[in-house]
mmCIF file of C-alpha atoms in Angstrom:
data_model
loop_
_atom_site.group_PDB
_atom_site.id
_atom_site.type_symbol
_atom_site.label_atom_id
_atom_site.label_comp_id
_atom_site.label_asym_id
_atom_site.label_seq_id
_atom_site.Cartn_x
_atom_site.Cartn_y
_atom_site.Cartn_z
ATOM 1 C CA MET G 1 54.937 -24.632 -31.384
ATOM 2 C CA SER G 2 58.393 -25.740 -30.148
ATOM 3 C CA PHE G 3 60.344 -28.713 -31.471
ATOM 4 C CA MET G 4 59.809 -30.682 -28.244
ATOM 5 C CA GLU G 5 56.045 -30.234 -28.459
ATOM 6 C CA LYS G 6 56.077 -31.498 -32.036
ATOM 7 C CA LEU G 7 58.166 -34.488 -31.013
ATOM 8 C CA ARG G 8 55.908 -35.200 -28.042
ATOM 9 C CA GLY G 9 52.896 -35.141 -30.376
ATOM 10 C CA GLN G 10 54.510 -37.754 -32.579
ATOM 11 C CA LEU G 11 55.241 -40.046 -29.662
ATOM 12 C CA ILE G 12 51.868 -39.888 -27.884
ATOM 13 C CA ASP G 13 49.824 -42.973 -28.718
ATOM 14 C CA ILE G 14 47.084 -42.700 -26.081
ATOM 15 C CA ILE G 15 44.024 -40.627 -26.950
ATOM 16 C CA GLU G 16 41.800 -39.770 -23.981
ATOM 17 C CA PHE G 17 39.964 -36.888 -22.285
ATOM 18 C CA LEU G 18 39.875 -36.181 -18.543
ATOM 19 C CA ASP G 19 37.220 -33.490 -17.944
ATOM 20 C CA GLU G 20 37.996 -31.172 -15.034
ATOM 21 C CA SER G 21 35.697 -28.321 -16.043
ATOM 22 C CA ARG G 22 32.333 -30.056 -15.397
ATOM 23 C CA ASP G 23 30.702 -27.896 -18.075
ATOM 24 C CA THR G 24 32.451 -29.051 -21.298
ATOM 25 C CA ILE G 25 30.126 -30.833 -23.720
ATOM 26 C CA VAL G 26 32.548 -31.327 -26.626
ATOM 27 C CA TRP G 27 36.354 -31.293 -26.579
ATOM 28 C CA ARG G 28 38.704 -31.799 -29.571
ATOM 29 C CA PHE G 29 41.801 -33.855 -28.912
ATOM 30 C CA PRO G 30 44.847 -31.715 -29.786
ATOM 31 C CA ARG G 31 47.420 -33.318 -32.106
ATOM 32 C CA GLN G 32 50.075 -31.747 -34.355
ATOM 33 C CA GLY G 33 48.818 -32.040 -37.910
ATOM 34 C CA ASN G 34 45.988 -34.292 -36.618
ATOM 35 C CA GLU G 35 48.286 -37.303 -37.113
ATOM 36 C CA ILE G 36 47.419 -40.455 -35.217
ATOM 37 C CA LYS G 37 49.769 -43.408 -35.168
ATOM 38 C CA ASN G 38 48.611 -46.826 -36.205
ATOM 39 C CA GLN G 39 47.957 -49.101 -33.195
ATOM 40 C CA ALA G 40 47.309 -46.045 -30.988
ATOM 41 C CA LYS G 41 45.194 -46.568 -27.878
ATOM 42 C CA LEU G 42 41.814 -44.825 -27.614
ATOM 43 C CA VAL G 43 40.330 -44.607 -24.113
ATOM 44 C CA VAL G 44 36.681 -43.603 -23.865
ATOM 45 C CA ARG G 45 35.317 -43.392 -20.323
ATOM 46 C CA GLU G 46 31.776 -43.789 -19.059
ATOM 47 C CA GLY G 47 29.709 -40.752 -19.941
ATOM 48 C CA GLN G 48 31.757 -40.100 -23.096
ATOM 49 C CA SER G 49 31.739 -40.806 -26.812
ATOM 50 C CA ALA G 50 34.616 -40.335 -29.275
ATOM 51 C CA VAL G 51 33.848 -39.164 -32.803
ATOM 52 C CA PHE G 52 36.426 -39.328 -35.624
ATOM 53 C CA VAL G 53 36.274 -36.680 -38.347
ATOM 54 C CA SER G 54 38.342 -37.082 -41.515
ATOM 55 C CA GLU G 55 38.566 -34.520 -44.298
ATOM 56 C CA GLY G 56 35.578 -32.647 -42.850
ATOM 57 C CA ARG G 57 33.327 -35.710 -42.759
ATOM 58 C CA LEU G 58 32.069 -37.592 -39.703
ATOM 59 C CA ALA G 59 33.483 -41.084 -39.565
ATOM 60 C CA ASP G 60 33.492 -43.624 -36.759
ATOM 61 C CA VAL G 61 31.874 -43.189 -33.310
ATOM 62 C CA PHE G 62 33.164 -45.070 -30.225
ATOM 63 C CA GLY G 63 31.361 -45.645 -26.959
ATOM 64 C CA PRO G 64 32.959 -46.332 -23.543
ATOM 65 C CA GLY G 65 35.913 -48.713 -23.657
ATOM 66 C CA THR G 66 39.601 -49.032 -24.668
ATOM 67 C CA TYR G 67 40.391 -49.558 -28.333
ATOM 68 C CA THR G 68 43.498 -50.224 -30.426
ATOM 69 C CA LEU G 69 43.045 -48.163 -33.575
ATOM 70 C CA GLU G 70 43.400 -50.277 -36.696
ATOM 71 C CA THR G 71 41.535 -50.877 -39.932
ATOM 72 C CA LYS G 72 38.994 -53.330 -38.511
ATOM 73 C CA ASN G 73 37.596 -50.890 -35.916
ATOM 74 C CA LEU G 74 37.809 -47.823 -38.216
ATOM 75 C CA PRO G 75 35.764 -49.068 -41.186
ATOM 76 C CA ILE G 76 34.270 -45.710 -42.159
ATOM 77 C CA LEU G 77 37.582 -43.867 -41.817
ATOM 78 C CA SER G 78 39.319 -46.589 -43.881
ATOM 79 C CA THR G 79 36.691 -46.228 -46.576
ATOM 80 C CA ILE G 80 37.038 -42.433 -46.655
ATOM 81 C CA GLN G 81 40.822 -42.631 -47.012
ATOM 82 C CA GLY G 82 40.666 -45.487 -49.503
ATOM 83 C CA TRP G 83 42.700 -48.103 -47.627
ATOM 84 C CA LYS G 84 42.004 -51.562 -48.899
ATOM 85 C CA TYR G 85 44.695 -53.522 -47.113
ATOM 86 C CA GLY G 86 45.191 -51.644 -43.867
ATOM 87 C CA PHE G 87 47.698 -48.967 -42.965
ATOM 88 C CA SER G 88 50.945 -48.951 -41.060
ATOM 89 C CA SER G 89 51.828 -45.247 -41.186
ATOM 90 C CA PRO G 90 50.279 -42.389 -39.201
ATOM 91 C CA PHE G 91 46.909 -41.209 -40.485
ATOM 92 C CA LYS G 92 45.170 -37.873 -40.163
ATOM 93 C CA ALA G 93 41.877 -37.519 -38.320
ATOM 94 C CA GLU G 94 40.292 -35.214 -35.760
ATOM 95 C CA VAL G 95 38.974 -36.802 -32.578
ATOM 96 C CA TYR G 96 36.132 -35.098 -30.688
ATOM 97 C CA PHE G 97 35.195 -36.298 -27.230
ATOM 98 C CA VAL G 98 31.480 -35.738 -26.517
ATOM 99 C CA ALA G 99 30.176 -35.874 -22.922
ATOM 100 C CA THR G 100 27.040 -38.011 -22.798
ATOM 101 C CA ARG G 101 26.448 -37.663 -19.054
ATOM 102 C CA GLN G 102 23.721 -35.400 -17.670
ATOM 103 C CA PHE G 103 24.612 -31.760 -17.095
ATOM 104 C CA THR G 104 22.547 -30.883 -14.040
ATOM 105 C CA ASP G 105 21.690 -27.752 -12.094
ATOM 106 C CA LEU G 106 21.403 -25.579 -15.180
ATOM 107 C CA THR G 107 19.074 -22.668 -14.469
ATOM 108 C CA TRP G 108 16.394 -20.927 -16.475
ATOM 109 C CA GLY G 109 14.012 -18.041 -15.844
ATOM 110 C CA THR G 110 11.582 -15.748 -17.629
ATOM 111 C CA GLN G 111 13.191 -12.382 -18.252
ATOM 112 C CA ASN G 112 9.781 -10.925 -19.123
ATOM 113 C CA PRO G 113 6.450 -12.098 -17.669
ATOM 114 C CA VAL G 114 4.243 -14.523 -19.552
ATOM 115 C CA ILE G 115 0.659 -13.298 -20.086
ATOM 116 C CA LEU G 116 -1.972 -15.919 -19.352
ATOM 117 C CA ARG G 117 -5.771 -15.740 -19.453
ATOM 118 C CA ASP G 118 -6.894 -17.201 -16.162
ATOM 119 C CA PRO G 119 -10.504 -18.495 -15.797
ATOM 120 C CA GLU G 120 -10.817 -16.911 -12.346
ATOM 121 C CA LEU G 121 -8.572 -13.836 -12.316
ATOM 122 C CA GLY G 122 -8.716 -12.873 -15.983
ATOM 123 C CA ALA G 123 -5.541 -11.813 -17.780
ATOM 124 C CA VAL G 124 -2.547 -12.178 -15.452
ATOM 125 C CA ARG G 125 1.213 -11.856 -15.875
ATOM 126 C CA LEU G 126 3.301 -14.697 -14.510
ATOM 127 C CA ARG G 127 7.008 -15.161 -13.947
ATOM 128 C CA ALA G 128 8.702 -18.516 -13.444
ATOM 129 C CA PHE G 129 12.135 -19.993 -12.843
ATOM 130 C CA GLY G 130 13.708 -23.366 -12.206
ATOM 131 C CA THR G 131 16.443 -25.801 -13.202
ATOM 132 C CA TYR G 132 16.955 -28.400 -15.928
ATOM 133 C CA ALA G 133 19.372 -31.118 -17.081
ATOM 134 C CA LEU G 134 20.838 -31.626 -20.555
ATOM 135 C CA GLN G 135 22.137 -34.847 -22.071
ATOM 136 C CA VAL G 136 23.660 -35.580 -25.489
ATOM 137 C CA VAL G 137 21.924 -38.589 -27.043
ATOM 138 C CA ASP G 138 23.278 -38.277 -30.591
ATOM 139 C CA PRO G 139 26.902 -37.031 -30.738
ATOM 140 C CA SER G 140 26.962 -36.968 -34.536
ATOM 141 C CA ALA G 141 23.899 -34.714 -34.730
ATOM 142 C CA LEU G 142 25.363 -32.377 -32.096
ATOM 143 C CA LEU G 143 28.606 -31.997 -34.088
ATOM 144 C CA ARG G 144 26.764 -31.373 -37.335
ATOM 145 C CA GLN G 145 24.188 -28.899 -36.024
ATOM 146 C CA LEU G 146 25.881 -26.922 -33.234
ATOM 147 C CA VAL G 147 29.569 -27.604 -32.657
ATOM 148 C CA GLY G 148 31.133 -27.457 -36.122
ATOM 149 C CA THR G 149 34.868 -26.937 -35.674
ATOM 150 C CA ASP G 150 34.668 -25.467 -32.155
ATOM 151 C CA PRO G 151 37.529 -27.100 -30.195
ATOM 152 C CA GLN G 152 35.699 -26.720 -26.862
ATOM 153 C CA PHE G 153 31.928 -26.466 -26.704
ATOM 154 C CA ARG G 154 30.511 -25.575 -23.256
ATOM 155 C CA THR G 155 27.064 -25.489 -21.710
ATOM 156 C CA ASP G 156 26.927 -21.674 -21.622
ATOM 157 C CA GLU G 157 27.044 -21.635 -25.428
ATOM 158 C CA ILE G 158 23.633 -23.278 -25.559
ATOM 159 C CA GLY G 159 22.208 -21.708 -22.393
ATOM 160 C CA ASP G 160 20.782 -18.530 -23.959
ATOM 161 C CA TYR G 161 19.160 -20.450 -26.798
ATOM 162 C CA PHE G 162 17.664 -22.932 -24.373
ATOM 163 C CA ARG G 163 16.203 -20.203 -22.139
ATOM 164 C CA ARG G 164 14.487 -18.626 -25.138
ATOM 165 C CA LEU G 165 13.141 -22.033 -26.091
ATOM 166 C CA VAL G 166 11.765 -22.547 -22.564
ATOM 167 C CA VAL G 167 9.976 -19.194 -22.564
ATOM 168 C CA GLY G 168 8.438 -20.022 -25.930
ATOM 169 C CA GLN G 169 7.053 -23.303 -24.587
ATOM 170 C CA LEU G 170 6.106 -22.104 -21.094
ATOM 171 C CA GLY G 171 3.031 -20.107 -22.099
ATOM 172 C CA PRO G 172 1.390 -22.941 -24.083
ATOM 173 C CA ALA G 173 2.242 -25.444 -21.338
ATOM 174 C CA LEU G 174 0.575 -23.308 -18.660
ATOM 175 C CA ALA G 175 -2.464 -22.743 -20.864
ATOM 176 C CA GLU G 176 -2.793 -26.437 -21.710
ATOM 177 C CA ALA G 177 -2.653 -27.335 -18.017
ATOM 178 C CA GLY G 178 -6.231 -26.063 -17.712
ATOM 179 C CA VAL G 179 -5.924 -25.007 -14.053
ATOM 180 C CA ALA G 180 -6.335 -21.652 -12.345
ATOM 181 C CA ALA G 181 -3.202 -19.628 -11.743
ATOM 182 C CA ILE G 182 -3.547 -19.924 -7.967
ATOM 183 C CA ASP G 183 -3.606 -23.747 -8.364
ATOM 184 C CA LEU G 184 -0.418 -23.977 -10.435
ATOM 185 C CA ALA G 185 1.675 -24.911 -7.405
ATOM 186 C CA ALA G 186 -0.241 -28.166 -7.054
ATOM 187 C CA ASN G 187 0.374 -29.000 -10.734
ATOM 188 C CA GLN G 188 4.001 -27.900 -11.158
ATOM 189 C CA ARG G 189 5.347 -31.449 -11.481
ATOM 190 C CA GLU G 190 2.865 -32.374 -14.191
ATOM 191 C CA ILE G 191 3.586 -29.163 -16.102
ATOM 192 C CA ALA G 192 7.358 -29.695 -15.783
ATOM 193 C CA THR G 193 7.065 -33.250 -17.147
ATOM 194 C CA ARG G 194 5.100 -31.978 -20.120
ATOM 195 C CA LEU G 195 7.675 -29.261 -20.754
ATOM 196 C CA ALA G 196 10.571 -31.737 -20.565
ATOM 197 C CA GLY G 197 8.978 -33.906 -23.222
ATOM 198 C CA GLN G 198 8.244 -30.966 -25.496
ATOM 199 C CA LEU G 199 11.747 -29.514 -25.115
ATOM 200 C CA SER G 200 13.365 -32.898 -25.819
ATOM 201 C CA GLU G 201 11.323 -33.113 -28.999
ATOM 202 C CA ASP G 202 12.386 -29.608 -30.063
ATOM 203 C CA LEU G 203 16.065 -30.337 -29.351
ATOM 204 C CA SER G 204 16.136 -33.778 -30.949
ATOM 205 C CA GLU G 205 17.516 -32.390 -34.216
ATOM 206 C CA TYR G 206 20.585 -31.244 -32.248
ATOM 207 C CA GLY G 207 21.063 -34.629 -30.599
ATOM 208 C CA ILE G 208 20.135 -33.247 -27.149
ATOM 209 C CA ALA G 209 17.462 -34.390 -24.694
ATOM 210 C CA VAL G 210 16.086 -32.875 -21.480
ATOM 211 C CA PRO G 211 15.852 -35.781 -19.001
ATOM 212 C CA ARG G 212 14.845 -33.531 -16.102
ATOM 213 C CA PHE G 213 13.023 -30.213 -15.980
ATOM 214 C CA VAL G 214 12.071 -28.537 -12.694
ATOM 215 C CA LEU G 215 9.533 -25.736 -12.375
ATOM 216 C CA GLU G 216 10.520 -24.311 -8.993
ATOM 217 C CA ASN G 217 8.255 -21.274 -8.746
ATOM 218 C CA VAL G 218 5.472 -19.450 -10.570
ATOM 219 C CA SER G 219 4.834 -15.960 -9.188
ATOM 220 C CA PHE G 220 2.422 -13.077 -9.740
ATOM 221 C CA PRO G 221 3.312 -9.363 -9.999
ATOM 222 C CA PRO G 222 3.618 -7.662 -6.577
ATOM 223 C CA GLU G 223 0.325 -5.789 -6.898
ATOM 224 C CA VAL G 224 -1.572 -9.008 -7.688
ATOM 225 C CA GLU G 225 0.069 -10.767 -4.738
ATOM 226 C CA ALA G 226 -0.989 -7.879 -2.470
ATOM 227 C CA ALA G 227 -4.593 -8.170 -3.689
ATOM 228 C CA LEU G 228 -4.554 -11.927 -3.075
ATOM 229 C CA ASP G 229 -3.257 -11.307 0.438
ATOM 230 C CA LYS G 230 -6.196 -8.954 1.102
ATOM 231 C CA ARG G 231 -8.578 -11.545 -0.245
ATOM 232 C CA THR G 232 -7.077 -14.153 2.070
ATOM 233 C CA GLN G 233 -7.407 -11.785 5.037
ATOM 234 C CA MET G 234 -11.103 -11.242 4.274
ATOM 235 C CA ALA G 235 -11.650 -15.010 4.157
ATOM 236 C CA VAL G 236 -9.881 -15.455 7.487
ATOM 237 C CA VAL G 237 -11.881 -12.636 9.147
ATOM 238 C CA GLY G 238 -15.232 -14.194 8.175
ATOM 239 C CA ASN G 239 -18.004 -12.272 10.034
ATOM 240 C CA LEU G 240 -17.285 -8.599 9.377
ATOM 241 C CA ASP G 241 -19.699 -7.412 12.067
ATOM 242 C CA GLN G 242 -17.957 -9.419 14.761
ATOM 243 C CA TYR G 243 -14.558 -8.361 13.426
ATOM 244 C CA THR G 244 -15.378 -4.644 13.578
ATOM 245 C CA LYS G 245 -16.706 -5.005 17.124
ATOM 246 C CA PHE G 246 -13.530 -6.792 18.093
ATOM 247 C CA GLN G 247 -11.413 -4.037 16.547
ATOM 248 C CA ALA G 248 -13.437 -1.352 18.334
ATOM 249 C CA ALA G 249 -13.020 -3.158 21.665
ATOM 250 C CA ASN G 250 -9.256 -3.308 21.147
ATOM 251 C CA ALA G 251 -9.168 0.410 20.361
ATOM 252 C CA ILE G 252 -11.140 1.238 23.531
ATOM 253 C CA GLU G 253 -8.853 -0.934 25.647
ATOM 254 C CA THR G 254 -5.801 0.794 24.208
ATOM 255 C CA ALA G 255 -7.295 4.227 24.867
ATOM 256 C CA ALA G 256 -8.178 3.327 28.456
ATOM 257 C CA ALA G 257 -4.640 2.135 29.133
ATOM 258 C CA ASN G 258 -3.189 5.414 27.831
ATOM 259 C CA PRO G 259 -2.875 7.946 30.723
ATOM 260 C CA GLY G 260 -3.011 10.867 28.337
ATOM 261 C CA GLY G 261 -6.014 9.583 26.450
ATOM 262 C CA ALA G 262 -9.452 8.529 27.561
ATOM 263 C CA GLY G 263 -8.329 7.734 31.106
ATOM 264 C CA ASP G 264 -11.192 9.440 32.951
ATOM 265 C CA GLY G 265 -14.755 8.214 32.997
ATOM 266 C CA LEU G 266 -15.985 10.855 30.576
ATOM 267 C CA GLY G 267 -13.297 10.115 28.001
ATOM 268 C CA LEU G 268 -13.778 6.363 28.381
ATOM 269 C CA GLY G 269 -17.528 6.639 27.964
ATOM 270 C CA ALA G 270 -17.119 8.842 24.913
ATOM 271 C CA GLY G 271 -14.563 6.408 23.474
ATOM 272 C CA MET G 272 -16.896 3.474 24.030
ATOM 273 C CA GLY G 273 -19.773 5.245 22.380
ATOM 274 C CA LEU G 274 -17.644 6.404 19.475
ATOM 275 C CA GLY G 275 -16.116 2.933 18.985
ATOM 276 C CA ALA G 276 -19.511 1.223 19.027
ATOM 277 C CA ALA G 277 -20.958 3.763 16.622
ATOM 278 C CA MET G 278 -18.019 3.443 14.239
ATOM 279 C CA GLY G 279 -18.141 -0.353 14.348
ATOM 280 C CA GLN G 280 -21.879 -0.369 13.682
ATOM 281 C CA GLN G 281 -21.583 2.087 10.807
ATOM 282 C CA LEU G 282 -18.714 0.156 9.239
ATOM 283 C CA ALA G 283 -20.532 -3.173 9.536
ATOM 284 C CA GLN G 284 -23.722 -1.671 8.034
ATOM 285 C CA SER G 285 -21.705 -0.079 5.245
ATOM 286 C CA LEU G 286 -19.927 -3.334 4.337
ATOM 287 C CA GLY G 287 -23.150 -5.328 4.539
ATOM 288 C CA THR G 288 -24.972 -2.779 2.369
ATOM 289 C CA THR G 289 -22.256 -2.730 -0.265
ATOM 290 C CA ALA G 290 -22.098 -6.499 -0.487
ATOM 291 C CA ALA G 291 -25.819 -7.343 -0.525
ATOM 292 C CA HIS G 292 -28.002 -4.218 -1.056
ATOM 293 C CA PRO G 293 -27.836 -1.285 -3.485
ATOM 294 C CA THR G 294 -29.246 1.015 -0.778
ATOM 295 C CA PRO G 295 -28.789 0.990 3.031
ATOM 296 C CA ALA G 296 -31.319 -1.083 4.973
ATOM 297 C CA PRO G 297 -33.462 0.935 7.454
ATOM 298 C CA ALA G 298 -32.335 0.740 11.061
ATOM 299 C CA PRO G 299 -34.709 -1.071 13.461
ATOM 300 C CA PRO G 300 -36.883 1.250 15.691
ATOM 301 C CA ALA G 301 -35.367 2.129 19.046
ATOM 302 C CA GLY G 302 -37.112 0.522 22.077
ATOM 303 C CA PRO G 303 -37.591 1.956 25.592
ATOM 304 C CA PRO G 304 -34.603 2.009 27.939
ATOM 305 C CA PRO G 305 -34.231 -0.957 30.326
ATOM 306 C CA LEU G 306 -36.037 -0.851 33.700
ATOM 307 C CA PRO G 307 -33.895 0.245 36.675
ATOM 308 C CA ALA G 308 -32.575 -2.530 38.850
ATOM 309 C CA ALA G 309 -34.521 -3.280 42.070
ATOM 310 C CA GLU G 310 -32.967 -1.695 45.214
ATOM 311 C CA SER G 311 -31.562 -4.000 47.847
ATOM 312 C CA PRO G 312 -33.411 -3.614 51.226
ATOM 313 C CA TRP G 313 -31.825 -1.847 54.180
ATOM 314 C CA TYR G 314 -31.579 -3.089 57.781
ATOM 315 C CA TRP G 315 -30.908 -0.858 60.835
ATOM 316 C CA ALA G 316 -30.309 -1.311 64.553
ATOM 317 C CA VAL G 317 -32.533 0.382 67.175
ATOM 318 C CA GLY G 318 -31.814 -0.161 70.861
ATOM 319 C CA GLY G 319 -29.502 -3.083 70.046
ATOM 320 C CA ALA G 320 -32.182 -4.888 68.001
ATOM 321 C CA GLN G 321 -32.314 -5.394 64.238
ATOM 322 C CA SER G 322 -35.115 -3.669 62.332
ATOM 323 C CA GLY G 323 -36.156 -3.778 58.720
ATOM 324 C CA PRO G 324 -36.064 -4.551 55.918
ATOM 325 C CA GLY G 325 -37.020 -1.273 54.315
ATOM 326 C CA THR G 326 -36.319 0.966 51.374
ATOM 327 C CA THR G 327 -34.234 4.094 51.374
ATOM 328 C CA ALA G 328 -37.473 6.038 51.674
ATOM 329 C CA ASP G 329 -38.403 4.070 54.809
ATOM 330 C CA LEU G 330 -34.986 4.789 56.271
ATOM 331 C CA ALA G 331 -35.376 8.492 55.457
ATOM 332 C CA GLY G 332 -38.638 8.621 57.502
ATOM 333 C CA ARG G 333 -36.948 7.091 60.539
ATOM 334 C CA VAL G 334 -34.092 9.602 60.198
ATOM 335 C CA ARG G 335 -36.604 12.465 60.275
ATOM 336 C CA SER G 336 -38.333 10.965 63.316
ATOM 337 C CA GLY G 337 -34.987 10.612 65.085
ATOM 338 C CA GLU G 338 -35.253 6.839 65.347
ATOM 339 C CA VAL G 339 -32.152 6.477 63.104
ATOM 340 C CA THR G 340 -29.221 8.834 63.626
ATOM 341 C CA ARG G 341 -25.777 9.143 62.107
ATOM 342 C CA GLU G 342 -24.446 6.762 64.724
ATOM 343 C CA SER G 343 -27.115 4.103 64.065
ATOM 344 C CA LEU G 344 -25.718 0.922 62.481
ATOM 345 C CA VAL G 345 -27.094 -0.004 59.039
ATOM 346 C CA TRP G 346 -26.457 -2.857 56.590
ATOM 347 C CA GLN G 347 -27.326 -3.643 52.960
ATOM 348 C CA GLN G 348 -26.394 -6.562 50.688
ATOM 349 C CA GLY G 349 -22.914 -5.971 49.335
ATOM 350 C CA MET G 350 -21.565 -4.356 52.529
ATOM 351 C CA ALA G 351 -18.832 -6.164 54.414
ATOM 352 C CA ALA G 352 -20.176 -5.316 57.926
ATOM 353 C CA TRP G 353 -22.633 -3.144 59.891
ATOM 354 C CA THR G 354 -21.616 0.501 59.468
ATOM 355 C CA ALA G 355 -22.666 3.789 61.008
ATOM 356 C CA ALA G 356 -25.302 5.413 58.781
ATOM 357 C CA GLY G 357 -23.349 8.684 58.629
ATOM 358 C CA GLU G 358 -20.376 6.865 57.101
ATOM 359 C CA VAL G 359 -22.334 5.284 54.215
ATOM 360 C CA PRO G 360 -22.033 7.522 51.089
ATOM 361 C CA ALA G 361 -25.386 6.347 49.726
ATOM 362 C CA LEU G 362 -27.173 7.605 52.880
ATOM 363 C CA ALA G 363 -25.319 10.918 53.190
ATOM 364 C CA PRO G 364 -28.178 12.891 51.546
ATOM 365 C CA LEU G 365 -30.548 11.734 54.318
ATOM 366 C CA PHE G 366 -28.561 13.641 56.971
ATOM 367 C CA ALA G 367 -27.805 16.756 54.922
ATOM 368 C CA ALA G 368 -30.991 18.577 56.012
ATOM 369 C CA THR G 369 -31.697 16.843 59.354
ATOM 370 C CA PRO G 370 -32.567 19.406 62.099
ATOM 371 C CA PRO G 371 -30.703 19.256 65.412
ATOM 372 C CA PRO G 372 -32.411 17.571 68.442
ATOM 373 C CA LEU G 373 -35.170 19.551 70.232
ATOM 374 C CA PRO G 374 -34.181 21.334 73.457
ATOM 375 C CA PRO G 375 -35.469 19.987 76.799
ATOM 376 C CA THR G 376 -38.930 21.040 77.937
ATOM 377 C CA GLY G 377 -38.977 24.438 79.727
ATOM 378 C CA ALA G 378 -35.584 25.563 78.474
ATOM 379 C CA PRO G 379 -35.535 29.050 77.034
ATOM 380 C CA ALA G 380 -35.050 29.437 73.323
ATOM 381 C CA GLY G 381 -31.441 29.468 72.309
ATOM 382 C CA ALA G 382 -30.330 27.932 75.609
ATOM 383 C CA PRO G 383 -27.497 25.392 75.249
ATOM 384 C CA THR G 384 -28.346 21.730 75.598
ATOM 385 C CA GLY G 385 -26.315 18.809 76.701
ATOM 386 C CA PRO G 386 -23.888 18.479 79.629
ATOM 387 C CA ALA G 387 -22.602 22.093 79.273
ATOM 388 C CA ALA G 388 -26.065 23.446 80.069
ATOM 389 C CA GLY G 389 -25.704 22.650 83.803
#
């Protein structure tokens, strides 16, 4: 140390600490030879305490305020040094400034999962993390138990110990909560309050309290979370039979919209049959597994539905409407020549009267119709019609 620094130390008569680090819990005031002048000014700000140590022993403790150091406000230090009538020369003492404000936003987390016996899920492994706040409530106890002669004691020096302490208390706190693991989120505040009280009790011998403890998250292992997601999906689906039918219908719709898939009628019909069969088998399988040790017998198959009744036909003969009649009736009139290909016909569902030969449903009636008979007296094979003359 240079001569000027020694001289400056002798002249300084204001003892104070301006914390710019935001994480310093204890700071020792530097002074050459630990000499403090009589009548020196001690400035202790809000959120601080000043502790005097003389000859290795804790002496006087000062709260927030400005003090002129003299015998009357240093009774313990005066007793230790044996002054009966005051002192006028510099005296030796170490001054430690202790931050008594709350140190917030300190983090904690479980490095390894905590095993908990859950009443619903059985043995589960849980991880948790959150934040907490520390506050010094007894500066003397903190100096005796943790700081010692450390000139600058920071929060990270107690962080590892505190995290281990949290993990040790987390398991019992979760077990004492008496709630299922999946209901912990609704009880996190209550559990955190209980943990804060327990941790403050454990740290009381060090003069430290935990005014705020936050349990931000409690999580399951990934495989357990995946199983819970499946369970949630099953609850959302509800009726498995309806769900499988819905899935099969979606698959059929997708196949029908694919030009290279079941685009034709045969492929679509096969896809519909296959989808229905698969859906029915899956629904029966799930229902059997859930409620019966063996598959339930399928109900007996009934007769096919009756064919739909045919709409009647109407036809025009000589400009007048005839009918109604069935396709068989119309076939008899075609054979008799009363109805020809050019005769107008109509059936429900048709937009207008149409020539019978142009109706696909009546095409079979004209496939084997013989040509008109030749006129009377004409030789066989003779042409008929206008060309015959």
